[in-house]
Amino acid sequence: MDCDACDLVRYCSDKCQQDHSPHHEAMCKERAAELRDEKLFKEPESTHLGDCPICCLPHPLGSESFMIMMSCCSKLICHGCDYANKVREIEARLQQTCPFCRHPAPTTLEEANRSEMRRVAANDRVAIRQKGTRHLSNGDYESAFDYLTKATGLGDASAHYLLALLYRTGEGVEKDEKKELFHLEEAAIAGHPRARYDLACHERGNERDDRAIKHFIIDANLGCDDSIQALKEYYKHGLVSKEDFAAALRGHHAAVQATKSPKRDSAEAMEKFRAYQQQTFDGNT
């Protein structure tokens, strides 16, 4: 049997492992920390938002308010595909349906809630996290903690980040920096840019700039604007090389450009026009 923490030593029995533990403990902790860092500083393939299941383009950062979560299937649809589907339905005078699974759109809040609860019962991590987020917004921290904890067990990065915030602020739980950092790390490993940015700021606050810079570079490559600004300051002070800063700028630009499409541009233009109309209407009343 191998040591679960470091995989460096094999034992013939539990007793053998217990007897060797005092001699192995220091080396085990050091190797376990190395393995954790390898996992933590590995570049994620994408952000925690993933791709829109229809156009298969990455969801842009900060687009959570523009993404549509369908209660029937828990798919996150980008505003471009949602807008294109609505235009298609209006032009062809079709019934409103989910852009992904074509399930009829709920006509009442109760119907939408029933659909969501079916997804929760099916252990859908997005639906479970959404339920926890709603309880959090309503100030029901106990229920929120239960739902978010269950979602983290299913690998939801946003749930990890929300739990980290709870442990940071002490809302509904005791403040616990160790648990906060654990959930930030789990979220960052899964591609959550804000979690990685927070980790970088934590390392910078502890004067571990080498680790902070690693986090900021990974985060910039995911398209995080704040991390690019942080790297710019490091570059000004000579702590980041010209080559590394240029590579981060290219990675950031590529990540942002990958999220763009004509459909999304059309949807954004329509949203701005509607906001302008609403502002004009409010100004005239």
Phi, psi and omega in degrees: 000141182268159171291125185295330187278319189238340181061021181270333188233143175249142181238153180273341182197169176298321180295320178299319179294318179296319181294327184272349186306315181299328181278336187261343192303312183296312180296323181295315180297319180296315180291322179297322178293322177296315179296322178296318179294322177302318179289319184292320185263015173281133183293122178292152179290330180201177176285171179295342181286334179070205182251153170294131184288353181260303181272348178063023174263149180298142173289133178288151177294145181077009183265006185304324181286343180259344177283148179250122174265119182278124183292339183284325185228357180063021177279142178264111184259133180289159184293335178292313180290324177296317179295316180297322179293320179294320177298316179299316181293320180292314182295322182265003181053051181261161174292143178291127181224168174294131180298338184264301187260355178066019174288139179306136180294141179296143181260346179225161178296323179298319179295319179295320179295322178296319178297318180296318181294330175295321178291324177297316180296334179273011180062038175280116187295327179293316179294321180294316178295321179298321178296317178297320179298321180294318177296324179296317179296329180273001179081010178269081188290328181295312178293321179300316180299317181297312182293316181294322178297319178295321180294323178295326177296339178262005174090024182275118184292320181296324178294321176301316182295319180294322176295323177300319179295322178297316179292335178285317185270340182077022178276112179082347178219165174285142176301135183208101184295324181298315179290324177301312181294323178300312182289327174297318179295316179298319179294318180296319178300325180276004174097022180274108185297320182293323177297318180292322177298318178297320177297319179298317179295323177297315179294321179296321178295334178265012178061032173252070188295330180298319179287322179299316181296320177302314179298314182298321180294314178300318182293320178298322179292345175269355177103015182280118181294319183298324180290326176297318179296321178295318179295326178299319178294319177297321180296319179299326182267008175077017181266347175235133182289160178300319182295316181293320179294319178296320179295321178294321178297318179295317179297318179297314180299317180296320180295318180292315182296329182294342182269355187269148176200157178302322179298318181290324176296319179296318180295319180294320178297320179293321179296321178293321179295318179295321178295321177295317178298317180295320179295319179295319180295316180296326180287338181266356182251000000 
